[in-house]
Short mmCIF file of C-alpha atoms (C1' of nucleotides) in Angstrom, two decimals:
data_model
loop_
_atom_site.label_atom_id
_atom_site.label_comp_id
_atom_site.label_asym_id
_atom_site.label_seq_id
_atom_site.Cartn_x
_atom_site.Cartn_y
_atom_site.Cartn_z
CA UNK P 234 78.69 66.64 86.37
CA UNK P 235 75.00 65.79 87.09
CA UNK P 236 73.75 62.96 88.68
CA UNK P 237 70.18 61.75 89.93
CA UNK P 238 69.64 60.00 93.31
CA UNK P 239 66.56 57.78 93.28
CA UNK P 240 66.01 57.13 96.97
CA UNK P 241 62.57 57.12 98.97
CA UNK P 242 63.83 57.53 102.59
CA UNK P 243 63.66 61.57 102.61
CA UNK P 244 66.48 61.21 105.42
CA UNK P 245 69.16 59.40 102.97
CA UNK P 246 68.11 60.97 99.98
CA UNK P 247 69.28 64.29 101.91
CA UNK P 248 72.36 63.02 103.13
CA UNK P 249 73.29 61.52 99.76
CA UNK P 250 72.76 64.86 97.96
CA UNK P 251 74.34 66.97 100.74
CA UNK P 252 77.72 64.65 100.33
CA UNK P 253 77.34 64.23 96.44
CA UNK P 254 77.21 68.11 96.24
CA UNK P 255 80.52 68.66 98.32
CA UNK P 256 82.63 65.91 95.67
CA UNK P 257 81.68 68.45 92.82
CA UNK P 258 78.46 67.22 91.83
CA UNK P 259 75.18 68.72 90.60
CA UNK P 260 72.31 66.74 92.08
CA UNK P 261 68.45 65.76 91.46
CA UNK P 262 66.06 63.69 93.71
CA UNK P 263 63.58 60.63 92.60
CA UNK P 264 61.19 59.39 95.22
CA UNK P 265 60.40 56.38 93.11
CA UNK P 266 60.68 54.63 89.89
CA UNK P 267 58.56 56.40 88.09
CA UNK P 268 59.90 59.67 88.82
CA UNK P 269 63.10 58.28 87.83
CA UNK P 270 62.29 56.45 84.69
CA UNK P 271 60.99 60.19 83.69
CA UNK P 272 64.05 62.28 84.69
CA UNK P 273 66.45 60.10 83.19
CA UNK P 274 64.34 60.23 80.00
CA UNK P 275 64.10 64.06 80.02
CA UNK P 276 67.55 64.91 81.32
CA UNK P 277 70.89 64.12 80.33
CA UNK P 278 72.93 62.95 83.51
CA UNK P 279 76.34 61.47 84.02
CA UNK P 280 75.28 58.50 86.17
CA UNK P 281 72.09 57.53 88.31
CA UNK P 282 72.66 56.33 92.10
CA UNK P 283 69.28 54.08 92.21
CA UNK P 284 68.73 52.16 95.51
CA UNK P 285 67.03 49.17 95.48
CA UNK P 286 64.11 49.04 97.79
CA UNK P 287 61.65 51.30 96.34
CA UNK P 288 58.05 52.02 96.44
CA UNK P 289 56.42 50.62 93.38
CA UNK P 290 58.73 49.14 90.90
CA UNK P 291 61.92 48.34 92.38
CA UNK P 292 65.67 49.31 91.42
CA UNK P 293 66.07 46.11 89.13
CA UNK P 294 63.06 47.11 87.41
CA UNK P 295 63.44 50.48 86.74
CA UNK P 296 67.22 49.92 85.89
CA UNK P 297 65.77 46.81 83.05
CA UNK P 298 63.24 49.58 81.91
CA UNK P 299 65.71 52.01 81.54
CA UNK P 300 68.02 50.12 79.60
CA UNK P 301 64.48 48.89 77.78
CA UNK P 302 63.84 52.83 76.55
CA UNK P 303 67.71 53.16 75.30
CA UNK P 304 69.04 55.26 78.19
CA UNK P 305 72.24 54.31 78.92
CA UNK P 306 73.65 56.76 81.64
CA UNK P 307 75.89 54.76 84.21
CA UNK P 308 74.19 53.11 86.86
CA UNK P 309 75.29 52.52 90.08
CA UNK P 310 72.88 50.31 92.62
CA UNK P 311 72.89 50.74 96.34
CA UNK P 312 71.45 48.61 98.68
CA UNK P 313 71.24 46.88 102.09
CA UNK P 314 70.63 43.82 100.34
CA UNK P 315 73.86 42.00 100.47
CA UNK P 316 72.83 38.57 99.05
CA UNK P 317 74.90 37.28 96.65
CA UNK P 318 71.93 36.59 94.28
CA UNK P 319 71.40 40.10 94.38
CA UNK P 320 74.25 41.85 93.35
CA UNK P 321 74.64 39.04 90.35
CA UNK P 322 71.11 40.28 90.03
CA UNK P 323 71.69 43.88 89.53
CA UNK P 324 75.05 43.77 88.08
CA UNK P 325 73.71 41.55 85.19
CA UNK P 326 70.06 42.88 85.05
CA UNK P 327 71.89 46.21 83.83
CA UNK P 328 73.73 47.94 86.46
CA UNK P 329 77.40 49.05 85.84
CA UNK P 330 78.36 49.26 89.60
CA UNK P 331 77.02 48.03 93.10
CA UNK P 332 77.37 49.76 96.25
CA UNK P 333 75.98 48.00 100.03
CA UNK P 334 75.11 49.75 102.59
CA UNK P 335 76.59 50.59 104.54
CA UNK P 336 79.17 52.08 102.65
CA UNK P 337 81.55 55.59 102.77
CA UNK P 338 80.61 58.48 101.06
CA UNK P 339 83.88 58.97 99.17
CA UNK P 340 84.01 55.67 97.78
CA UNK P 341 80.60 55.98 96.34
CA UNK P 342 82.01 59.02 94.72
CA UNK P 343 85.40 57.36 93.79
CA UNK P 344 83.21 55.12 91.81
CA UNK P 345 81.01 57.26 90.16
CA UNK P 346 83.84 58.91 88.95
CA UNK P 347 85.50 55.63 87.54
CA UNK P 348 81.83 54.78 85.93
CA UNK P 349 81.30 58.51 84.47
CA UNK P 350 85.32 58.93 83.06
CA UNK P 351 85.11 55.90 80.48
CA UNK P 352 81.64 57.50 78.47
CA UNK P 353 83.38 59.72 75.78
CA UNK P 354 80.97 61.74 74.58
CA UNK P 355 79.28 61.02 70.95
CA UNK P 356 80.70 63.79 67.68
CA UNK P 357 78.14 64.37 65.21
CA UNK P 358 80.78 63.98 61.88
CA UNK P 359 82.18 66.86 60.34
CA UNK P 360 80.54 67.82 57.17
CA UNK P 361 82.88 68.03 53.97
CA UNK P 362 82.14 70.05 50.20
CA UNK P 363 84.46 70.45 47.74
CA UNK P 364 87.37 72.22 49.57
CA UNK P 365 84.96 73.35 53.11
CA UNK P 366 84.68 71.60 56.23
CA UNK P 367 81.72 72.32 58.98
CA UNK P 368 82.17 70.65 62.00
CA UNK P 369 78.79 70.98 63.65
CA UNK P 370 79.89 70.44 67.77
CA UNK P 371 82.16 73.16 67.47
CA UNK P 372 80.70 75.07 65.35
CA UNK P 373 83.49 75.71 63.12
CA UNK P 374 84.25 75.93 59.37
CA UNK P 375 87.62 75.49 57.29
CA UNK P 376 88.40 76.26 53.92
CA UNK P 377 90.91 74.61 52.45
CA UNK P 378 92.24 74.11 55.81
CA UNK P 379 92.25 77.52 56.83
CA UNK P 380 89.26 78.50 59.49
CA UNK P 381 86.89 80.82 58.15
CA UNK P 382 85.16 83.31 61.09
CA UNK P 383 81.23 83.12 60.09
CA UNK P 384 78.49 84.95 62.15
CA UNK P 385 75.96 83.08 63.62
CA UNK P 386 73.21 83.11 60.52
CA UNK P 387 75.84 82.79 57.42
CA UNK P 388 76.97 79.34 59.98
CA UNK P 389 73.56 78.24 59.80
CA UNK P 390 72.84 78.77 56.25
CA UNK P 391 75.93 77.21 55.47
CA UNK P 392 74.98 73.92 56.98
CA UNK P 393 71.82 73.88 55.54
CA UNK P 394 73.67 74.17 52.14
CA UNK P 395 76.72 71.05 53.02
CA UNK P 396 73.55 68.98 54.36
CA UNK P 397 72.17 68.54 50.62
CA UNK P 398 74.68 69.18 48.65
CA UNK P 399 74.68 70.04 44.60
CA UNK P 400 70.71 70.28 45.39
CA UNK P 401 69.01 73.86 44.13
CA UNK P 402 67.52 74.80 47.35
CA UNK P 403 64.48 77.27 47.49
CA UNK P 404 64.66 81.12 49.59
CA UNK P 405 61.94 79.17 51.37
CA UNK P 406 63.40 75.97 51.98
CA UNK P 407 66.48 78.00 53.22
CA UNK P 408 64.08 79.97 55.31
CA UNK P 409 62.82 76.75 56.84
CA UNK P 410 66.69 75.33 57.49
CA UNK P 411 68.01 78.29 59.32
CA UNK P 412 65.44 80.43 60.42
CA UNK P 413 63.28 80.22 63.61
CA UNK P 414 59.08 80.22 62.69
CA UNK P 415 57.47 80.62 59.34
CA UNK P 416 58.82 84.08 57.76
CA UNK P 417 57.10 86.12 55.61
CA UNK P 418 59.40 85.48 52.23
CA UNK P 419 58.38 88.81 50.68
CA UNK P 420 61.34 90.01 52.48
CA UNK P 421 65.39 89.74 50.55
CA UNK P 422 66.66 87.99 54.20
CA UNK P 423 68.12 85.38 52.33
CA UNK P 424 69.43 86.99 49.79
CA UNK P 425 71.28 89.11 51.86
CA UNK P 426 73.18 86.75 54.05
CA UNK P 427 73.62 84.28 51.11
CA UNK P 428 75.52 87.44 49.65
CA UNK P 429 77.82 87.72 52.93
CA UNK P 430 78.56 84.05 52.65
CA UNK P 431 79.57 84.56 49.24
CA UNK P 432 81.68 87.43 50.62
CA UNK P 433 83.83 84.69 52.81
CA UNK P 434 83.74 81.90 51.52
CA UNK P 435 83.94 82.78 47.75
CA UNK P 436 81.50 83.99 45.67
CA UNK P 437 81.76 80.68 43.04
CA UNK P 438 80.96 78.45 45.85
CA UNK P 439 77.27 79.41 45.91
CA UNK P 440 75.68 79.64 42.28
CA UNK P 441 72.21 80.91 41.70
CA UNK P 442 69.57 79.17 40.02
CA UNK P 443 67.34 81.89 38.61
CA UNK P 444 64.12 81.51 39.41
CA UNK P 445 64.50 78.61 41.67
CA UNK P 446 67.15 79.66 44.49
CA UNK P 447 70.81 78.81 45.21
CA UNK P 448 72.99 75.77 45.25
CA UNK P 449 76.34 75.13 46.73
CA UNK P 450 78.52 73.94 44.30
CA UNK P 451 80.20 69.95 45.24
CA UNK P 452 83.65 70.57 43.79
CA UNK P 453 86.06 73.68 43.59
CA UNK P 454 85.27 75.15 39.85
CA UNK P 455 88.08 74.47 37.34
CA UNK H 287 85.88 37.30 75.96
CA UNK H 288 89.68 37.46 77.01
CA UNK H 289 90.73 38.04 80.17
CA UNK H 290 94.26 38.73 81.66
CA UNK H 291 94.55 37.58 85.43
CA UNK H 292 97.72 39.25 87.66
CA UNK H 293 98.32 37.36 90.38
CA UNK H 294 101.62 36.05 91.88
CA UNK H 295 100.45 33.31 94.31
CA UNK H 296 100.14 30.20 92.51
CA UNK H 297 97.19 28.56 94.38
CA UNK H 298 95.04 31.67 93.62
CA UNK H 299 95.84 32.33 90.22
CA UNK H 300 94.87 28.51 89.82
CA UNK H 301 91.45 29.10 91.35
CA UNK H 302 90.95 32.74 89.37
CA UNK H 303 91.74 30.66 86.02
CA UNK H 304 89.48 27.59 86.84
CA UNK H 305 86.67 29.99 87.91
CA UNK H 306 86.72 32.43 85.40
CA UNK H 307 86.73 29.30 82.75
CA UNK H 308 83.98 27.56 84.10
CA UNK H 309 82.04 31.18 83.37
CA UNK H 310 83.18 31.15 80.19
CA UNK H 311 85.87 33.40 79.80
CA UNK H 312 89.57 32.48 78.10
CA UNK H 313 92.05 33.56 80.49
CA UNK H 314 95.81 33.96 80.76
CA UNK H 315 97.86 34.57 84.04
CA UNK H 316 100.62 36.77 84.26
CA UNK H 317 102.27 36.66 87.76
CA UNK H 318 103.72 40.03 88.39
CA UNK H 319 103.52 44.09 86.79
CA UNK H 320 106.06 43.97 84.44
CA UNK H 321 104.51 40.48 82.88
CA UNK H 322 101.10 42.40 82.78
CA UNK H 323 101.84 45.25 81.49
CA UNK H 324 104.13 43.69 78.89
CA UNK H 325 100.70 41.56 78.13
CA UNK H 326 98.38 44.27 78.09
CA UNK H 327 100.47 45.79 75.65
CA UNK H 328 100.90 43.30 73.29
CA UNK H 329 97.39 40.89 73.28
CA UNK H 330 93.65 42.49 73.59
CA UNK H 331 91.75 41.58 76.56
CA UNK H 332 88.48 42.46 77.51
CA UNK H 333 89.07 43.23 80.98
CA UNK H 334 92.04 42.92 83.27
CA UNK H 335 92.12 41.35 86.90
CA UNK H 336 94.77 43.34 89.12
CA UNK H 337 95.90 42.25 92.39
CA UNK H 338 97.43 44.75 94.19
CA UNK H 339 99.49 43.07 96.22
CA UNK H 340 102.52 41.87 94.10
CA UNK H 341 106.36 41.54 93.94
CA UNK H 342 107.95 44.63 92.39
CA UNK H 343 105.67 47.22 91.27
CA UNK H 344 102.33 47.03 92.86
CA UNK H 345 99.00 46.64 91.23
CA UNK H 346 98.25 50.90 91.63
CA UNK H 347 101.32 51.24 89.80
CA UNK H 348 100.87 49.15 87.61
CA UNK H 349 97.41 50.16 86.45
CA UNK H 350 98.74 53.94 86.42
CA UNK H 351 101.56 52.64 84.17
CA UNK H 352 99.02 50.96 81.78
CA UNK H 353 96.84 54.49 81.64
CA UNK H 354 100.03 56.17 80.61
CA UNK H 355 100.53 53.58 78.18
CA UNK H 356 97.54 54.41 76.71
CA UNK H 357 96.30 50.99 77.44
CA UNK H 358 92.52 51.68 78.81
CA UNK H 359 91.35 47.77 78.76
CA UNK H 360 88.85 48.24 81.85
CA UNK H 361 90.77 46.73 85.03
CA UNK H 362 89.13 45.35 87.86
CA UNK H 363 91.09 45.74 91.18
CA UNK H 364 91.10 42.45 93.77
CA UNK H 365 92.73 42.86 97.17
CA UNK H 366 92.55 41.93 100.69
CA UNK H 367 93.54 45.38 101.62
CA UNK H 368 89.85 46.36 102.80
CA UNK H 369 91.04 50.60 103.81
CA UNK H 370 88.52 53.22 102.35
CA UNK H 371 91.60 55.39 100.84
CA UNK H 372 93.13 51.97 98.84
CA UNK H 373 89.72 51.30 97.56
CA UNK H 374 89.80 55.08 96.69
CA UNK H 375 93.36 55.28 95.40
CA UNK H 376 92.42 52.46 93.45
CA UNK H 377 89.14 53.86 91.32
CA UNK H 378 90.99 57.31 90.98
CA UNK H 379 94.05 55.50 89.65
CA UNK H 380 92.22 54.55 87.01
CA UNK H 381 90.59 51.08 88.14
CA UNK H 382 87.37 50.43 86.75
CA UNK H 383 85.77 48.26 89.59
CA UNK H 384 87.38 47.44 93.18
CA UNK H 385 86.70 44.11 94.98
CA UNK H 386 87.44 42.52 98.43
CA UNK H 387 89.00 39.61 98.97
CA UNK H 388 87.44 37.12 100.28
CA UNK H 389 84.94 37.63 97.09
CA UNK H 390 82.36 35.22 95.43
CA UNK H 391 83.27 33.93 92.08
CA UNK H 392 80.06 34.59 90.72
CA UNK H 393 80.39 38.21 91.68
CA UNK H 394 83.33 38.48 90.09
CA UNK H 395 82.23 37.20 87.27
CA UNK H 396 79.17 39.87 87.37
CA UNK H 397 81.26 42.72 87.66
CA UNK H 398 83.77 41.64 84.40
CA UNK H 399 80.61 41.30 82.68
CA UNK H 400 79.18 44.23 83.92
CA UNK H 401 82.66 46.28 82.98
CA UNK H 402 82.78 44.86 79.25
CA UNK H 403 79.46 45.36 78.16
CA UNK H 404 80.04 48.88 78.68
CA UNK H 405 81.89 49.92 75.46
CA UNK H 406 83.75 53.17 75.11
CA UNK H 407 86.40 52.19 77.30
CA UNK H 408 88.20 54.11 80.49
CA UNK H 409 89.69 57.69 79.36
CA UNK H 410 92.38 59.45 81.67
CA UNK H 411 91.59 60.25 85.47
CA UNK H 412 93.19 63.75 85.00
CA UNK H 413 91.28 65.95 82.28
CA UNK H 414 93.96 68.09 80.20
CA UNK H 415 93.10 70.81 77.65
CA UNK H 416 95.36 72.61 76.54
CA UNK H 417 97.57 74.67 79.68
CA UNK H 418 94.67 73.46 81.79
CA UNK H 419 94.68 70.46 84.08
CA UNK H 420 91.75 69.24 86.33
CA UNK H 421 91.56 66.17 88.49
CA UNK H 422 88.03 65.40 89.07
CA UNK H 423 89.09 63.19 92.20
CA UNK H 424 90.57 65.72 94.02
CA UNK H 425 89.03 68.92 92.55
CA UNK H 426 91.95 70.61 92.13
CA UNK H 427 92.84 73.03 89.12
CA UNK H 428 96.62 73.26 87.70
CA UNK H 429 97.63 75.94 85.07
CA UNK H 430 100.60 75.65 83.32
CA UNK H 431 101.43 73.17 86.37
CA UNK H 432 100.39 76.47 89.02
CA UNK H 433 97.57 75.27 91.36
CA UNK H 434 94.67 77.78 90.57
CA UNK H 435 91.77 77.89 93.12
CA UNK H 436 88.18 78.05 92.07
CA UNK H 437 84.92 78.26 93.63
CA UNK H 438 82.48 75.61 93.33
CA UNK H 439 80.95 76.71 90.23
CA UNK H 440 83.66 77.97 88.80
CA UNK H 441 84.66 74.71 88.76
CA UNK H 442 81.42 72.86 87.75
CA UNK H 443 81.71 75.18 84.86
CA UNK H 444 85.31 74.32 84.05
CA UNK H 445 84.86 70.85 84.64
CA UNK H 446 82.06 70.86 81.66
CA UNK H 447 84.26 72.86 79.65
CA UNK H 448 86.77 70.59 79.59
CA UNK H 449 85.07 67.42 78.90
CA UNK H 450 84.38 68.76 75.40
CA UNK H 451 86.73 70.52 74.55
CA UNK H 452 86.05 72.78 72.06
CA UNK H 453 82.50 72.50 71.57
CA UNK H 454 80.20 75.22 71.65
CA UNK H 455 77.89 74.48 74.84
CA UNK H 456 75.31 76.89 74.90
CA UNK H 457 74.00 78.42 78.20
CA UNK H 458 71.13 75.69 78.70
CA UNK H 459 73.80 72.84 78.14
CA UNK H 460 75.90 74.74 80.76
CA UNK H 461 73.29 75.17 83.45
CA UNK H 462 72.04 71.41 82.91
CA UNK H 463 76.15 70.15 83.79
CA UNK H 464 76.74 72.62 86.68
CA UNK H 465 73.29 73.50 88.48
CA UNK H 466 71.03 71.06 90.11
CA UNK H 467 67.59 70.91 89.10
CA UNK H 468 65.36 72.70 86.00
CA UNK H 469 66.49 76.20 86.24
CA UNK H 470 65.12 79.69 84.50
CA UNK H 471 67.26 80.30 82.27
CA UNK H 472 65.82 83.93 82.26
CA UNK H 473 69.01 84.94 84.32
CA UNK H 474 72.51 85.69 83.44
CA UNK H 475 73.91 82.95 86.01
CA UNK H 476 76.14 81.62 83.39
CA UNK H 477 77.41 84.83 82.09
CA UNK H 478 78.54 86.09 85.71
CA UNK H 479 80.24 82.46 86.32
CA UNK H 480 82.06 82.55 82.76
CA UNK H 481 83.30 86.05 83.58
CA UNK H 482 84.77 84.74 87.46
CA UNK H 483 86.04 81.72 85.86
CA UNK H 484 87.50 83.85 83.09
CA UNK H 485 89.07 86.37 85.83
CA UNK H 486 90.79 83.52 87.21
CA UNK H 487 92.32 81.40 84.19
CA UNK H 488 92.51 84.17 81.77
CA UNK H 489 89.93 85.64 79.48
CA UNK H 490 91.57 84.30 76.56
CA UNK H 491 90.67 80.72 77.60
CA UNK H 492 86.69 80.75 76.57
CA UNK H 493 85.69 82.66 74.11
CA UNK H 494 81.94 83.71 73.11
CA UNK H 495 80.15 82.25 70.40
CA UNK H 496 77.23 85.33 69.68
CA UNK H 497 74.26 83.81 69.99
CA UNK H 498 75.17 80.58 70.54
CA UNK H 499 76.91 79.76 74.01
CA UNK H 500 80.71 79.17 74.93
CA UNK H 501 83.87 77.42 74.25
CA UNK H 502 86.94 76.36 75.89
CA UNK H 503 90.11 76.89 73.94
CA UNK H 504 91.85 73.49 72.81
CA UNK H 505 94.87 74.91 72.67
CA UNK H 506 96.92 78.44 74.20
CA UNK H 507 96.13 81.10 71.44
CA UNK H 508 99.11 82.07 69.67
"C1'" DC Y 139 79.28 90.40 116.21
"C1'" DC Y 140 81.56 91.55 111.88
"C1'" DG Y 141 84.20 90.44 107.74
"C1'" DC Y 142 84.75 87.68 103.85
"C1'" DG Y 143 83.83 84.71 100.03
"C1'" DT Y 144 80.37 82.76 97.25
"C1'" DG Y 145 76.20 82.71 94.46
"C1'" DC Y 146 72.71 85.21 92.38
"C1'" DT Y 147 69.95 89.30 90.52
"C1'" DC Y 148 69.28 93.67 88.37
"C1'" DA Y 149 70.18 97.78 85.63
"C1'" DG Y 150 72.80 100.17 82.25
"C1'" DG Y 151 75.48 100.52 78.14
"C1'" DA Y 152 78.03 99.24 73.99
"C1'" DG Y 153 78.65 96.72 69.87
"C1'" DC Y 154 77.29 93.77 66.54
"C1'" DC Y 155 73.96 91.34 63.98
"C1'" DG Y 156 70.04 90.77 61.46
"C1'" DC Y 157 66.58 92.88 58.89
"C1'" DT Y 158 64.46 96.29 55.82
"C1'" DC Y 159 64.30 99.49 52.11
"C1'" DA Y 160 65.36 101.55 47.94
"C1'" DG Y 161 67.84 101.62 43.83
"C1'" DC Y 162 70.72 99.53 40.26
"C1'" DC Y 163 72.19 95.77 37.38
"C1'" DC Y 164 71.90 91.82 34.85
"C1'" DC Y 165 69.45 88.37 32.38
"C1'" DG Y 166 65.73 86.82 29.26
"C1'" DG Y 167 62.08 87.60 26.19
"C1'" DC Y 168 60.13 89.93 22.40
"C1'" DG F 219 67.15 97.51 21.33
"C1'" DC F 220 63.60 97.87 24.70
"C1'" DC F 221 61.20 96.27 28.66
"C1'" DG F 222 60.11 93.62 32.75
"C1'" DG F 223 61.35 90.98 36.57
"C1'" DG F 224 64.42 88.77 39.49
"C1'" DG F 225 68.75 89.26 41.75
"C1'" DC F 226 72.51 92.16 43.72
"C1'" DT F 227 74.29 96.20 46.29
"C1'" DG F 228 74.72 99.79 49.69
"C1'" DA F 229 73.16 102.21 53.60
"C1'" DG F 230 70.87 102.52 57.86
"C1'" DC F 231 68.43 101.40 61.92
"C1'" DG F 232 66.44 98.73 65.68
"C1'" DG F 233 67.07 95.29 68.81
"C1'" DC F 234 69.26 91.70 70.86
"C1'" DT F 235 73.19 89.74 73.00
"C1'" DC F 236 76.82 90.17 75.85
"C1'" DC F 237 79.76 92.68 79.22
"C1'" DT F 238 80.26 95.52 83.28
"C1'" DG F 239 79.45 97.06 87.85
"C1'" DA F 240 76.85 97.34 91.86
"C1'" DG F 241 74.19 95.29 95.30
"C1'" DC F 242 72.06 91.73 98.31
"C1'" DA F 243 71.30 87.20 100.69
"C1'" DC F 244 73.57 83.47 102.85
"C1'" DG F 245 77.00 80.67 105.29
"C1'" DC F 246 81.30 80.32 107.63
"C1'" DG F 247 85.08 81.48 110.54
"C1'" DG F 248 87.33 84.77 113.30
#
DNA sequence: CCGCGTGCTCAGGAGCCGCTCAGCCCCGGC
DNA sequence: GCCGGGGCTGAGCGGCTCCTGAGCACGCGG
């Protein structure tokens, strides 16, 4: 579980990361806002401890701006401030949770656990031809039920097959799907591992187009 | 926005019910756990208010009993009882959100807002996948209901294993949930810690996707 | 001080995968 | 029926990925 502290005082930030670390989690540091506006936007964490008082733009802010660029990690505020204003404030500006100072180290982590348990996380759908399934998170395929083994190449050409189709898809466009960089196409690559597909999952389920390249059939052949 | 207030003293379910309608929410009251959970069961609300402190089974219980009922409306906990370990207890029992009493309407108000704007509701405290239990909380590992210890990153590791379950999560996705920081990935960090880990709950439990990353077994191979 | 557990790196080795090549076959055209 | 070209087949090799084992730094407790 990763989580990012924003926090200026070098002191607190330390302590903070020191006790997050010992409840199990993996830790970064933001001085400021800005910082944090850019790690949240580059990294995917499971919540965001984001004091208050900052240099620059404050917690509000950056939590608004956040929420304004469509990251949604959990946030939990912490601050001295104990006016009511301003934990109405936070918890409405945005925030999910709001922690004052002082406060004890395990129930900060007691409720970053509570705020990080209720995110389930989002399932690309599994893809579904004729009688095969691909399931693209787990990186698994069925045939008519049954799981089919596929190495790592025949998986990937597969996909780029159930993503379009019934289409007649070029050895180039194929080359562009599932291979890394622009290949030299003078080369049978495709051929070859379009061939092992065939040999698991059927050779009807892939016809050739002659001349043009392959297509994966939409429904089982009569 | 529906809300379901458990609370046995008259006078302050009263209050609750005027407050919370003056903020706009429609509320009912239900005056002890069996009412509530009897409620929960059988109307949708949008968030629950749980005192703890009630005649027969207490609010804890009564929250744990909802979880088990599969019930995961979010549940805010209110209670005079000010001890770090209830307020703990509380979150880790599968509480959303934990306020003191005496509390600021307003507040409350903030935090119920706060709670149902954040969609994908609670999921279970305790992570289970297949023979494999792990409770975040207390960091503890059961197998096949046997306490197994793990070092720290053994069980960082675990712990992102099991909140996909059987997703592939290749060695970058790994390092991201476990380490802190931006790490070289250069290094076979995550290899080493999939090996200890598999040492210690069995070798059958991840298996190796070539190229790809790792996956936790959903369920105990045949 | 030493022993131990943890976290990390490095080197070596095995197995599989992906790619290439060469030859044959099938299809289409004349 | 012949010919040409595109597609299929089989074999083989190089390299990459992954596993193993050893070794070292660090912190902690005895």
């Amino acid at each position: 579980m990763r989580l990012l502290i924003v926090e200026d005082k070098v002191k607190m930030a330390g302590l903070l990361r020191r006790a997050m670390r010992s409840e199990g989690f993996a830790t970064d540091v933001a001085g400021c806002g800005e910082d944090a506006l850019w790690m949240a936007g580059s990294t995917r964490y499971d919540a965001i401890v984001l004091d208050v008082m900052l240099p620059g733009i404050d917690g509000f802010e950056t939590c608004r701006r956040m929420r304004a660029d469509e990251i949604w990690t959990p946030v939990l505020m912490l601050t001295a401030r104990s006016a009511l204003e301003d934990r109405v404030a936070g918890l409405d500006g945005g925030a999910d949770d709001y922690l004052l100072k002082p406060f004890e180290v395990q129930e900060l982590a007691a409720r970053l656990r509570a705020l990080i348990r209720r995110r389930p996380h989002a399932r690309p759908a599994v893809l579904q031809v004729g009688d095969l399934q691909l399931d693209p998170a787990t990186q698994r395929v069925w045939q008519d039920g049954v799981a089919v083994a596929l190495p790592g190449k025949c998986l990937a050409l597969l996909h780029a097959f159930m993503r379009r189709p019934g289409d007649v898809l070029s050895r180039f466009e194929l080359l562009e799907a599932a291979w890394d960089g622009a290949y030299e196409n003078r080369s049978n690559v495709v051929d070859q591992h379009v061939r092992m597909l065939r040999e698991r999952i059927g050779s009807d389920s892939i016809e050739t187009v002659r001349g043009r390249g392959y297509r994966l059939r939409e429904s089982v052949p009569c």
